[in-house]
C-alpha positions as a Markdown table, in Angstrom:
| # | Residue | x | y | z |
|---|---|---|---|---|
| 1 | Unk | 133.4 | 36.6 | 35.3 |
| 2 | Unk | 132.6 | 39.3 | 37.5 |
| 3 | Unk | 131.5 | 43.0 | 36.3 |
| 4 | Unk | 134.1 | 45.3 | 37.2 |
| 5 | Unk | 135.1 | 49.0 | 37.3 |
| 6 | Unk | 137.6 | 48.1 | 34.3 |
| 7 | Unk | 135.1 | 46.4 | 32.4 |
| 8 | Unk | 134.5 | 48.8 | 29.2 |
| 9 | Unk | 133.5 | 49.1 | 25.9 |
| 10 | Unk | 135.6 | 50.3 | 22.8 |
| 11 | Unk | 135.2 | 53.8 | 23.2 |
| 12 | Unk | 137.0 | 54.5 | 19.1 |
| 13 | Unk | 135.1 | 51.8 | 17.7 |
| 14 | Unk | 131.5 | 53.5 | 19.4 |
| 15 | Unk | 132.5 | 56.8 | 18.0 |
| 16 | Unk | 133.6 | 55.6 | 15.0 |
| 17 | Unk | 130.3 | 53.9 | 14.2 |
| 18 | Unk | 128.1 | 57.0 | 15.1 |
| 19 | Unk | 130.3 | 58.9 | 12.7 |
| 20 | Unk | 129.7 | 56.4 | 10.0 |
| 21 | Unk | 125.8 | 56.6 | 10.5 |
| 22 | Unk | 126.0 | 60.0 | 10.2 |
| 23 | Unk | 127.2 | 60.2 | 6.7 |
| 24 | Unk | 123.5 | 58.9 | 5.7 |
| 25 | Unk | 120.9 | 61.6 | 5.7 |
| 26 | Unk | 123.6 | 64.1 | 6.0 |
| 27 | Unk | 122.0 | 67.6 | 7.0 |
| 28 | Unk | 122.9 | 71.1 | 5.6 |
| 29 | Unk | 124.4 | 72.2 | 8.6 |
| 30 | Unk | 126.5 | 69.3 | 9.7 |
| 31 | Unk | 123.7 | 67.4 | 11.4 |
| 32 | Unk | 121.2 | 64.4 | 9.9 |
| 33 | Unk | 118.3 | 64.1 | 7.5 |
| 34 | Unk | 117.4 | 60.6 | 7.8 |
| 35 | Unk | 113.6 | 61.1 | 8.5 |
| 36 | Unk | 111.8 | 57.7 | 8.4 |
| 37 | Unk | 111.1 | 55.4 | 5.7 |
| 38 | Unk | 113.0 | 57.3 | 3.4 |
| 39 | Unk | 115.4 | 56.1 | 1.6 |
| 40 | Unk | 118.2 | 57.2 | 3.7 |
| 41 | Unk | 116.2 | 55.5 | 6.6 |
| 42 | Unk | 116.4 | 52.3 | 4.2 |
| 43 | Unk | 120.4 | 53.2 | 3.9 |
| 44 | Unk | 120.7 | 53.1 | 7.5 |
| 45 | Unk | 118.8 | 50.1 | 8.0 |
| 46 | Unk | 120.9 | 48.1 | 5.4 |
| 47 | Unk | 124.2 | 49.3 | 7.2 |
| 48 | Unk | 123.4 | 48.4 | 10.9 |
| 49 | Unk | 121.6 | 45.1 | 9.6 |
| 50 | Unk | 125.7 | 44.8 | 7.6 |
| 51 | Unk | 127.2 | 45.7 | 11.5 |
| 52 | Unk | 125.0 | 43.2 | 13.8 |
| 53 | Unk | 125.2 | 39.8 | 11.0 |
| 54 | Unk | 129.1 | 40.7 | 11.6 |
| 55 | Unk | 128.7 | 40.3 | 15.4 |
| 56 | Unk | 126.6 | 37.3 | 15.0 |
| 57 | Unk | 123.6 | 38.3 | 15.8 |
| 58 | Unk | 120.4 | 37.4 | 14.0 |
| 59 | Unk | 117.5 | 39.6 | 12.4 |
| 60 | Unk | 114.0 | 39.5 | 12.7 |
| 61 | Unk | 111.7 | 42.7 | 12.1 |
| 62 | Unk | 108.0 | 42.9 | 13.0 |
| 63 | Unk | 105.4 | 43.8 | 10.6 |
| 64 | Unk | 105.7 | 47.8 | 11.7 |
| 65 | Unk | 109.5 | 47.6 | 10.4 |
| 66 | Unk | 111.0 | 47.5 | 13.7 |
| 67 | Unk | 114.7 | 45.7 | 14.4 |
| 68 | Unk | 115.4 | 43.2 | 16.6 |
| 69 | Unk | 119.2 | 41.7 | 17.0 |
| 70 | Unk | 119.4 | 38.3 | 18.9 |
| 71 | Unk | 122.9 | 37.4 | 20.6 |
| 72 | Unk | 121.3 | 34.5 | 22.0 |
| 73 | Unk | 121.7 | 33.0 | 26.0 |
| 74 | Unk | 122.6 | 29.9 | 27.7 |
| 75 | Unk | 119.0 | 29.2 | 28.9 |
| 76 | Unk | 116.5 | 29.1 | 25.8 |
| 77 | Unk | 113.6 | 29.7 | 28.7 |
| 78 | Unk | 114.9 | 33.0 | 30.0 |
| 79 | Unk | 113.4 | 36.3 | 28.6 |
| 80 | Unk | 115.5 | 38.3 | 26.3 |
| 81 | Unk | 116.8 | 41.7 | 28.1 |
| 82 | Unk | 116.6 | 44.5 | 25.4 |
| 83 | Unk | 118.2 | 47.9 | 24.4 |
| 84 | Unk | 118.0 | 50.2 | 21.7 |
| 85 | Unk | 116.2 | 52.9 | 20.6 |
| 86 | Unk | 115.8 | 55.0 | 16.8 |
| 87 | Unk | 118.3 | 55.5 | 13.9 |
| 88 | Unk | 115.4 | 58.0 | 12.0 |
| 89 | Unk | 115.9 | 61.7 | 12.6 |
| 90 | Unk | 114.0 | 65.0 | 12.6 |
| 91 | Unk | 114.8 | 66.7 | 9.3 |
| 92 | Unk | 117.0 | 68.8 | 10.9 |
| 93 | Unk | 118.5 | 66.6 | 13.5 |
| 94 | Unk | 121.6 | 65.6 | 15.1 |
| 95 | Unk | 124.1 | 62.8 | 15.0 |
| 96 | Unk | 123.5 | 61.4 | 18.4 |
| 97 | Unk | 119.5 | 61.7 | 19.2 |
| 98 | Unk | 118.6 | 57.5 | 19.3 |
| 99 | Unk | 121.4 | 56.4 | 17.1 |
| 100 | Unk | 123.3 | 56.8 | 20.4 |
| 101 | Unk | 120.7 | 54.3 | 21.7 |
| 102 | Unk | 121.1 | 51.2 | 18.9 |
| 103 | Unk | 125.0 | 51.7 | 18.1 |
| 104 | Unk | 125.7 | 51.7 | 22.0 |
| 105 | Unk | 124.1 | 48.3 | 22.2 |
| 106 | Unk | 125.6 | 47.4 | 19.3 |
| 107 | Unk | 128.9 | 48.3 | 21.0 |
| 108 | Unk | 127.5 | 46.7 | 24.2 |
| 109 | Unk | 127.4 | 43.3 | 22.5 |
| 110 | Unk | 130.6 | 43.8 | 20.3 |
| 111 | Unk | 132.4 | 44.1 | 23.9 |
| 112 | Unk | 130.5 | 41.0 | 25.0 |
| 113 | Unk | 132.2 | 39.3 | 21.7 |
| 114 | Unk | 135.4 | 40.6 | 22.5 |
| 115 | Unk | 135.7 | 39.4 | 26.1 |
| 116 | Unk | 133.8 | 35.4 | 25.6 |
| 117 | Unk | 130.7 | 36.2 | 28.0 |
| 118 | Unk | 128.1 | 34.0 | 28.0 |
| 119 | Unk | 124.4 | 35.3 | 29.6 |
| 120 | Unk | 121.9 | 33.0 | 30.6 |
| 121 | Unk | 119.3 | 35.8 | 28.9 |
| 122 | Unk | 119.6 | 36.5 | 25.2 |
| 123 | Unk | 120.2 | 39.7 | 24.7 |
| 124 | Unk | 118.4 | 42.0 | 21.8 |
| 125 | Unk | 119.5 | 44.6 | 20.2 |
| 126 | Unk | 116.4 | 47.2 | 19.0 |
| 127 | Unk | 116.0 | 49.6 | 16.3 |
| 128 | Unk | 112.2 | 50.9 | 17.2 |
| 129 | Unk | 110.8 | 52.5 | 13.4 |
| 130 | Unk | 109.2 | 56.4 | 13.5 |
| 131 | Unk | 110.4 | 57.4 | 17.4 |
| 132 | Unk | 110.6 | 61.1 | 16.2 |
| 133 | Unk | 107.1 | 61.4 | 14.7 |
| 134 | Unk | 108.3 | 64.0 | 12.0 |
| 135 | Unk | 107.4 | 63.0 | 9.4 |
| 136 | Unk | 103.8 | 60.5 | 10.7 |
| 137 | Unk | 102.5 | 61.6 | 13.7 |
| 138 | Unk | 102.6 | 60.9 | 16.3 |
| 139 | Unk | 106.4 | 59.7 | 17.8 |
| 140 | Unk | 107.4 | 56.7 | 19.1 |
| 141 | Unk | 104.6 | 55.2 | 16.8 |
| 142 | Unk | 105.7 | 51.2 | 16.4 |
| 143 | Unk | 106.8 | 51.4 | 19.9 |
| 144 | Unk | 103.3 | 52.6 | 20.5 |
| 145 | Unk | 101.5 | 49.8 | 18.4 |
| 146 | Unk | 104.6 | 47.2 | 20.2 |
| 147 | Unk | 102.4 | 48.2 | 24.0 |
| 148 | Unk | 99.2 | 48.5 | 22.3 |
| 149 | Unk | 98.7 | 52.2 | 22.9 |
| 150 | Unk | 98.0 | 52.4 | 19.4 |
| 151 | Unk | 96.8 | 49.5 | 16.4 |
| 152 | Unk | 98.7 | 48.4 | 13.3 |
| 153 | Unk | 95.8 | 49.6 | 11.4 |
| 154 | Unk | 96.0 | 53.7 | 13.0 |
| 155 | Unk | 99.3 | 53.3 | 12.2 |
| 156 | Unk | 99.5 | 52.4 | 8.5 |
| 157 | Unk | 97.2 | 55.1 | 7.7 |
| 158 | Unk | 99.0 | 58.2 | 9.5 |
| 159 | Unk | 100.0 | 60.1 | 6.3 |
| 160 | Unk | 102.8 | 62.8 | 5.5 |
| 161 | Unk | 102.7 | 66.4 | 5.1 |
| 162 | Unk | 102.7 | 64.8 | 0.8 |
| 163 | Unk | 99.6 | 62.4 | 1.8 |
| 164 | Unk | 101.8 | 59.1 | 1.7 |
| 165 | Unk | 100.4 | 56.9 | 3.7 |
| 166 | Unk | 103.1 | 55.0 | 6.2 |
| 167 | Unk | 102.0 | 51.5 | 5.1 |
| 168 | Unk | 102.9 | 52.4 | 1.5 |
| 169 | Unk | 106.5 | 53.6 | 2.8 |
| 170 | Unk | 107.0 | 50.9 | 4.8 |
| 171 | Unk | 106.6 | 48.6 | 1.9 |
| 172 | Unk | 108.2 | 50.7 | -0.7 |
| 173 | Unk | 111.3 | 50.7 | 1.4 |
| 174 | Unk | 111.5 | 46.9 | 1.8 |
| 175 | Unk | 111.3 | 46.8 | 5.9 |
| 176 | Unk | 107.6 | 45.0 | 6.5 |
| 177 | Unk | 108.7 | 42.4 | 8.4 |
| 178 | Unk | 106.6 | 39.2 | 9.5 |
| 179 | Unk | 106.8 | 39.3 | 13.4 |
| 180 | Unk | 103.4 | 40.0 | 14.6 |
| 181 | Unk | 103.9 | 43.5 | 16.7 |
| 182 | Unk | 104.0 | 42.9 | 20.3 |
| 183 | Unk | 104.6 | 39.5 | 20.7 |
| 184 | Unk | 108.0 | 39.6 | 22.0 |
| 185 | Unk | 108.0 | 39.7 | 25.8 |
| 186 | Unk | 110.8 | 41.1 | 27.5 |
| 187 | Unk | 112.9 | 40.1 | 30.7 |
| 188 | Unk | 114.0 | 43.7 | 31.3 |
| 189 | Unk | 114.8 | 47.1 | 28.4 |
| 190 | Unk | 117.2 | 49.5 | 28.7 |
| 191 | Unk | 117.6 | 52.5 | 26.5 |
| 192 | Unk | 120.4 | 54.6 | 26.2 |
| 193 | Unk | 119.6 | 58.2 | 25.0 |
| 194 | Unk | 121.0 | 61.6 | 25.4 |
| 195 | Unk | 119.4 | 64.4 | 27.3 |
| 196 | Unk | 118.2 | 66.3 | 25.0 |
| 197 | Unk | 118.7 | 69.5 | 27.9 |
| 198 | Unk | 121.3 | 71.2 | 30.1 |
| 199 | Unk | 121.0 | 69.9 | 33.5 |
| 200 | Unk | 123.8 | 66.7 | 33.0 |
| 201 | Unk | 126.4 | 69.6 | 32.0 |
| 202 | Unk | 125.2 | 72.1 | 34.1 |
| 203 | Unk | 125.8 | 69.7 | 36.9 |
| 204 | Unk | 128.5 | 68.3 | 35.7 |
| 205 | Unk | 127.6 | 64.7 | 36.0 |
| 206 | Unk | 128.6 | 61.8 | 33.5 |
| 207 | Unk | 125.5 | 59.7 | 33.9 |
| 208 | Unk | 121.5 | 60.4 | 34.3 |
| 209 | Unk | 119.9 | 57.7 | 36.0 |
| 210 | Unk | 116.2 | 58.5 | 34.7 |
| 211 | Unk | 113.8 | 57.4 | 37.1 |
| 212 | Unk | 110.7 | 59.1 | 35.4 |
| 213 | Unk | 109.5 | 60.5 | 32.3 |
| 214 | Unk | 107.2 | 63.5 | 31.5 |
| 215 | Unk | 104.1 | 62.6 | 30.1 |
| 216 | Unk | 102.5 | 65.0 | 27.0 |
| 217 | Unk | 99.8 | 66.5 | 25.2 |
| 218 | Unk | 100.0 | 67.1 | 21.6 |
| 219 | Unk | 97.0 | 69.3 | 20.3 |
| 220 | Unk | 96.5 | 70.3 | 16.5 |
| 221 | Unk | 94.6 | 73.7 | 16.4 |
| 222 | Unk | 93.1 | 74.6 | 13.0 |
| 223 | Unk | 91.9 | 78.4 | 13.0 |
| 224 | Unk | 89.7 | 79.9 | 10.0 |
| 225 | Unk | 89.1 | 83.3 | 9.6 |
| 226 | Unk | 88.7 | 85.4 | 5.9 |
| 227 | Unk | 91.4 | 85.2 | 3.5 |
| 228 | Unk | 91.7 | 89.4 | 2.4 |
| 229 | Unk | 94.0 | 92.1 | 1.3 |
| 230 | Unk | 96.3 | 93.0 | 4.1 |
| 231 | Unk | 96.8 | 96.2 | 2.3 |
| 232 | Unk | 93.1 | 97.4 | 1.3 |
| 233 | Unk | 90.7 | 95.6 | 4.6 |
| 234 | Unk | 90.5 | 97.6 | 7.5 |
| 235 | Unk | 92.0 | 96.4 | 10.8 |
| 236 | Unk | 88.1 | 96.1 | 12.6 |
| 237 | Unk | 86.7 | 94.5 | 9.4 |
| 238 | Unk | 89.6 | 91.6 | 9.3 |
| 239 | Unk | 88.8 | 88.0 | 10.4 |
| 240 | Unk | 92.9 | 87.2 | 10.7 |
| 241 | Unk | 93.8 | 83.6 | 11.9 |
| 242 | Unk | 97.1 | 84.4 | 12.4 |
| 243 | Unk | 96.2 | 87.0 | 14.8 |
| 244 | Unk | 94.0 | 84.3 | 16.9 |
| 245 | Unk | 97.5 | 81.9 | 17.1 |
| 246 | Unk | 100.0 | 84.3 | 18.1 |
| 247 | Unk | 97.4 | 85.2 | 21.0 |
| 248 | Unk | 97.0 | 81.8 | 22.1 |
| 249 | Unk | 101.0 | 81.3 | 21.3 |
| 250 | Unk | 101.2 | 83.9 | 24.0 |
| 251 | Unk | 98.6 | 81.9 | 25.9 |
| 252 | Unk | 100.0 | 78.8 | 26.2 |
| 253 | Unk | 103.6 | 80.6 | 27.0 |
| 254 | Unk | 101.2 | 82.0 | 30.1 |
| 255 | Unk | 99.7 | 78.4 | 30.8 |
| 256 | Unk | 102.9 | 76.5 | 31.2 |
| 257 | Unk | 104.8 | 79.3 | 33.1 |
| 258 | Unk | 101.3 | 79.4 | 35.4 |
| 259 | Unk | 102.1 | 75.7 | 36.6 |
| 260 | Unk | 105.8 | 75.9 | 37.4 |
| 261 | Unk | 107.8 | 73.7 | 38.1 |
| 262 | Unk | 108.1 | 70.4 | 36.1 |
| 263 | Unk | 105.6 | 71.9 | 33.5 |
| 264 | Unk | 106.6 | 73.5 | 30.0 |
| 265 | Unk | 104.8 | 74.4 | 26.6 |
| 266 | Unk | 105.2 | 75.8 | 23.7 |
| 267 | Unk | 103.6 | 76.2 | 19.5 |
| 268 | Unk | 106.0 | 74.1 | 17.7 |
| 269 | Unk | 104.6 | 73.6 | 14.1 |
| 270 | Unk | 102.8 | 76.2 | 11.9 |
| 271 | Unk | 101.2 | 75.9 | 8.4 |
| 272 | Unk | 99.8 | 78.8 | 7.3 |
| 273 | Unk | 97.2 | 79.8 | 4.5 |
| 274 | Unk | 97.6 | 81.1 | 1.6 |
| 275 | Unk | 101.3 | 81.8 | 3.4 |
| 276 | Unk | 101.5 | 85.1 | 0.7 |
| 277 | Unk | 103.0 | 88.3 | 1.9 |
| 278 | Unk | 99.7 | 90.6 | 1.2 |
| 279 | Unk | 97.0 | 88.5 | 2.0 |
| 280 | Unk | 96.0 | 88.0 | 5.5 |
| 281 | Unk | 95.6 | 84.4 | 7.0 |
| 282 | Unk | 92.3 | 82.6 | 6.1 |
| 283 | Unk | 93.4 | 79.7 | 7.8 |
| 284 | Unk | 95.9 | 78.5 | 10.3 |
| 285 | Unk | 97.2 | 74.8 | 11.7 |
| 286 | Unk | 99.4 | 74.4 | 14.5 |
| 287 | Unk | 100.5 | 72.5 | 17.2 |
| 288 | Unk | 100.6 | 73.1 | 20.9 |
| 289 | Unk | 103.2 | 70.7 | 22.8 |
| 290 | Unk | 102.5 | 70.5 | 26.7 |
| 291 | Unk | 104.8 | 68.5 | 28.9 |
| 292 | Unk | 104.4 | 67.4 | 32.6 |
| 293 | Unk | 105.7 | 65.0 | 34.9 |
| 294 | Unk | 102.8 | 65.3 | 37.0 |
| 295 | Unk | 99.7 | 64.0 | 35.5 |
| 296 | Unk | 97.2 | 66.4 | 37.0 |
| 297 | Unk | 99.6 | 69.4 | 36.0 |
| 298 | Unk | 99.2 | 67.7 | 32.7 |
| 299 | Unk | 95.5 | 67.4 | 31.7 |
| 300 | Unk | 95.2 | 70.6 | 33.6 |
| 301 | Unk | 97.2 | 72.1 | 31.3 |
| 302 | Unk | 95.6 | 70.5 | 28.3 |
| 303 | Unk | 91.9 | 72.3 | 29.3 |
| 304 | Unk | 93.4 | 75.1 | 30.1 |
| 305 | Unk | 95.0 | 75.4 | 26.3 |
| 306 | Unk | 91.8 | 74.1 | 24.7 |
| 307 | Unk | 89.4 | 77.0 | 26.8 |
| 308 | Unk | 92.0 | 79.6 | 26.4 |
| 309 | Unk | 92.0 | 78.7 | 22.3 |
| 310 | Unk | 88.2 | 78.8 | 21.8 |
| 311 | Unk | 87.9 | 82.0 | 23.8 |
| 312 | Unk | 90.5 | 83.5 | 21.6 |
| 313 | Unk | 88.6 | 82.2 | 18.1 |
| 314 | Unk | 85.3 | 83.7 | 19.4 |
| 315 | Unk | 86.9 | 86.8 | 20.2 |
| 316 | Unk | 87.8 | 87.4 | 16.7 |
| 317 | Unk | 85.3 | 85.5 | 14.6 |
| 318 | Unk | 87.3 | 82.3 | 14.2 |
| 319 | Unk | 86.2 | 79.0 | 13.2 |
| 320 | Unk | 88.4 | 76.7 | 15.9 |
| 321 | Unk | 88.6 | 72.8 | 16.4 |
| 322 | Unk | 91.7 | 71.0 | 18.1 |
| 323 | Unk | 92.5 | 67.1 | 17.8 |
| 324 | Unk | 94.8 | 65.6 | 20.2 |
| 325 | Unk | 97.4 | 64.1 | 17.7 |
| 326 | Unk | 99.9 | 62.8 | 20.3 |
| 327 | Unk | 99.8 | 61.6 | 23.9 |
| 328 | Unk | 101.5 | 59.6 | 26.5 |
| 329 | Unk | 100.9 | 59.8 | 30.4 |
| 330 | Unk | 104.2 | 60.6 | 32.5 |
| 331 | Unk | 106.3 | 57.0 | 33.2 |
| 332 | Unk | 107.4 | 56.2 | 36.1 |
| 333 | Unk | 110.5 | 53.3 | 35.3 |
| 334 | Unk | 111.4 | 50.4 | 37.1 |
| 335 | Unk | 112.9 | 51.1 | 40.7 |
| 336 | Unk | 114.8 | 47.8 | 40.4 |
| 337 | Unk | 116.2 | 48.3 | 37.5 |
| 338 | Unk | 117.1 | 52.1 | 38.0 |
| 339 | Unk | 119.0 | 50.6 | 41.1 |
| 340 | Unk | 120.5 | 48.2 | 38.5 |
| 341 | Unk | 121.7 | 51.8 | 36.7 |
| 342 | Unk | 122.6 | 53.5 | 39.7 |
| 343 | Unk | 125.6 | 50.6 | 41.0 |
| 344 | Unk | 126.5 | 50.7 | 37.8 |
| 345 | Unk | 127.4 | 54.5 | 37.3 |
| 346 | Unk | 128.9 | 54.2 | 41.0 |
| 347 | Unk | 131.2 | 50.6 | 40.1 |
| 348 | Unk | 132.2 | 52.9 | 37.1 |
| 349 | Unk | 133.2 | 55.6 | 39.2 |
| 350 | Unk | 131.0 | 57.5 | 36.6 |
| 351 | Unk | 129.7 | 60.9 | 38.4 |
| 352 | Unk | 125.5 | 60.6 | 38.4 |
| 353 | Unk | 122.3 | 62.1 | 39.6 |
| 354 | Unk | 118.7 | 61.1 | 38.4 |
| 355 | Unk | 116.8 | 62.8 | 36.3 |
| 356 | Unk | 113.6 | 63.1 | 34.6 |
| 357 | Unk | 113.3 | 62.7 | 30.8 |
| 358 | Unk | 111.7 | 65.6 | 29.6 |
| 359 | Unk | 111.3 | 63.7 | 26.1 |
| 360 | Unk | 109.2 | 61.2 | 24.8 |
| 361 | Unk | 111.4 | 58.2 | 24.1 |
| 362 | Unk | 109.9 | 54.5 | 23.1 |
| 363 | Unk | 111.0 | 53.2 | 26.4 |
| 364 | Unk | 108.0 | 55.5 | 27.6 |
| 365 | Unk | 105.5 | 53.2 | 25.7 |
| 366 | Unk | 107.4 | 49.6 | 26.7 |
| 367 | Unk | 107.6 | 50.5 | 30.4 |
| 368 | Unk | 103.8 | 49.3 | 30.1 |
| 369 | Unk | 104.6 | 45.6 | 28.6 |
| 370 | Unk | 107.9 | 45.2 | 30.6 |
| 371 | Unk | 110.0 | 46.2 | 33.1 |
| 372 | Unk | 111.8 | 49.4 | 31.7 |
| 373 | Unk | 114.8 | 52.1 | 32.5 |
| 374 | Unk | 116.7 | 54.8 | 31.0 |
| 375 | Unk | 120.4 | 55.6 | 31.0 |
| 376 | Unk | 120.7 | 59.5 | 29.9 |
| 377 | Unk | 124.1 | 61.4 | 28.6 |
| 378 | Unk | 125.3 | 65.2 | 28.5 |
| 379 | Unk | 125.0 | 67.0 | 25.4 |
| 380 | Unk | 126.4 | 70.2 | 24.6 |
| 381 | Unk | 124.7 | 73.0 | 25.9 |
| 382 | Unk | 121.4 | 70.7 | 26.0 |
| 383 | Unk | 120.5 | 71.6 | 22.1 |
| 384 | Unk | 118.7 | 68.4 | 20.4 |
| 385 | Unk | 116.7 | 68.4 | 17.6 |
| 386 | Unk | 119.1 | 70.7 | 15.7 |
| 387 | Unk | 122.1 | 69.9 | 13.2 |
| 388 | Unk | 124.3 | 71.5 | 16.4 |
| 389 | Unk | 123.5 | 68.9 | 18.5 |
| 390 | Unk | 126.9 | 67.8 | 19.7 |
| 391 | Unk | 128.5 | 65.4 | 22.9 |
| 392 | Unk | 131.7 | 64.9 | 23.4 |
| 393 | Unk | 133.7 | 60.9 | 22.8 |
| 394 | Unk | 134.0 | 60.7 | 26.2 |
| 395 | Unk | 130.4 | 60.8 | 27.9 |
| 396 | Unk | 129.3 | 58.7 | 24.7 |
| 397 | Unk | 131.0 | 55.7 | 26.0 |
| 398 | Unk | 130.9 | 56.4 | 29.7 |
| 399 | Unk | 126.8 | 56.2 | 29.3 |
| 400 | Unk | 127.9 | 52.9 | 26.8 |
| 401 | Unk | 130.1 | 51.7 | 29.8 |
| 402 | Unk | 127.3 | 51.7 | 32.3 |
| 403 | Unk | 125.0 | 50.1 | 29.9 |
| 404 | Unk | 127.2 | 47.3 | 29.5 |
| 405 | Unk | 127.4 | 46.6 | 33.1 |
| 406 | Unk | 123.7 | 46.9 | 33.7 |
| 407 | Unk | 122.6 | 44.7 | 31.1 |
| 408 | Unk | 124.9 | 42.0 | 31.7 |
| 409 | Unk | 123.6 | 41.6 | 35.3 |
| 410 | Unk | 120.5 | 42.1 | 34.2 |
| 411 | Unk | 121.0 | 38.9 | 31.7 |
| 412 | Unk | 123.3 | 37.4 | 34.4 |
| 413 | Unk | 126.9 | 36.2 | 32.9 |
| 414 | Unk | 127.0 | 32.7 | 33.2 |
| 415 | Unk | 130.5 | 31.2 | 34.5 |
């Protein structure tokens, strides 16, 4: 059977399986809460391992929880060719951030049902545990321990902002599998993801054909200064650690716009002590999130951040140490493979241009145990990582339509 242009998935059965997920974990605001290992994560996990028994496909999950759906091949010597990505969620997240990733596939090899192909690769179908990192730090965490960035061990103990330890969760939600991380070896993966920024719809393309992906920094500052009356301390007599993080807030604003382009930063998460409205800050934790293509622009960026934060602290009389709680270097993917992306946008008739992820995504930490690319879809107005987040029916299964036709010549139909 040859791949061509007509060649497409069920674009109402996709759509109506995203909308299905999305009723577990529902947010406030018409988004997701399906943070991982919680018990909607265990919800979730129970209805896609429902969906891919129904296709035929069998189970097996590795001892970090991760899912991986076999539609096996002709040849039982040929490598699997993978796709997927994350069902868990920030806590205020979308419908479509990773989930677009696993259901696609899931679509991918309901359309394979439908239309009798044979492959001479098996072909898997991958739920990766923890890609968002909310809730343990850091993200893409089994897909980390999967390319040994990171051991089984570091990852068990990573605790919650409530001290439970992601072992524990693991186990209390019934998903510790008995695969030994890692030792799957791959022919080719693909992930399908949205953009998670405007560029696709500013452009107006269907397709992102993402050839590289930014690499980060992820540094925890902890300032401590003198807890005091805000009302009765005078302003030269205050040690304030909340006045030392808006500085460097402003700071790494400075760094990132210093190394323009491909460079950004920005504070993302703040914890604040005592947090009470008349006392000022005795102590303060936050994050700093610096991204970068460009791996010189990258560490650059990093020192920069960590000299401009001590010179604020000792300025003002604060106690200061930083941890680097999350880091990846910038990817470059797999030019055959991206090739593999790009004919199949163009025997679509799909409009395209490549891109660079400027998000972490597991496929990051795979491209460095197998040959790796990523297929990228609009979203509306580029908003991720809010209940907002929104794409449209139509570039869901146009990006489901091109990762259909690059996977099954990647896992070569057999006649």
């Amino acid at each position: 059977m040859a791949l061509t242009g007509n060649m497409k998935i069920n674009s109402g059965r996709l759509w109506d399986s995203l909308m299905d997920m999305a009723k577990i974990g529902p947010g406030v605001a018409g988004g997701c809460n399906r943070q991982t290992l919680t018990d909607f994560d265990k919800e979730g996990r129970a209805l896609f391992k429902r969906w891919i028994e129904e296709a035929g496909m069998t189970l097996g999950v590795d001892t970090m929880g991760t899912m991986f759906a076999t539609r096996p091949g002709t040849d039982p010597k040929a490598l699997p060719v993978y796709m997927g990505s994350h069902l868990d969620t920030q806590p205020t997240g979308g419908k479509f951030d990773g989930v677009l990733g696993v259901l696609g596939a899931l679509e991918v090899i309901r359309t394979i049902n439908d239309l009798n192909i044979r492959t001479k690769h098996p072909i898997v179908v991958t739920n990766w545990t923890n890609e968002e990192g909310a809730r343990f730090a850091p993200p893409m965490l089994a897909s980390g321990v999967f390319a040994g960035v990171h051991t089984q061990d570091y990852a068990y103990g990573r605790t919650d902002l409530e001290g439970k330890l992601f072992g524990d969760e693991l186990k209390r939600i019934g998903w510790v599998g008995d695969e030994k991380v890692g030792a799957r070896k791959m022919h080719a993966m693909f992930e399908l993801h949205i953009e998670q920024g405007p560029i696709l719809e500013a452009e107006h393309k269907d397709i992102g054909v993402v050839t590289h992906g930014q690499g980060l920094w992820w540094l925890e500052i902890t300032l401590t200064g003198k807890e005091a009356h805000t009302g009765s301390t005078p302003m030269h007599m205050r040690v304030n650690a909340g006045l030392g993080m808006a500085r460097i807030t402003e700071r790494v604003h400075q760094i990132a716009m210093s190394h323009l382009p491909h460079a950004v930063g920005a504070v993302g998460q703040v914890k604040v002590f005592p947090n009470s409205r008349n006392v000022i800050p005795g102590k303060v934790i936050f994050t700093v999130d610096v991204r970068s293509p460009d791996q010189v622009k990258l560490d650059t960026m990093r020192a920069e951040v960590e000299r401009a934060a001590h010179a604020v602290a000792k300025e003002l009389g604060l106690g200061c140490s930083i941890e680097a709680v999350g880091h990846f270097d910038p990817v470059t993917f797999d030019p055959k493979l991206v090739k593999v992306v790009r004919g199949a946008a163009e025997r679509l008739g799909y409009s395209h241009m490549d891109i660079i992820s400027g998000a972490g995504h597991d496929a990051c930490w795979v491209n460095r145990v197998a040959p790796t690319v990523m297929i990228m879809t609009p979203c509306v107005d580029g908003l991720s990582h809010n209940e907002a987040e929104d794409i449209s029916p139509e570039w869901a299964a146009a990006g489901t339509d091109v990762l259909l036709h690059a996977v099954l010549e990647a896992a070569e139909i057999v006649e």
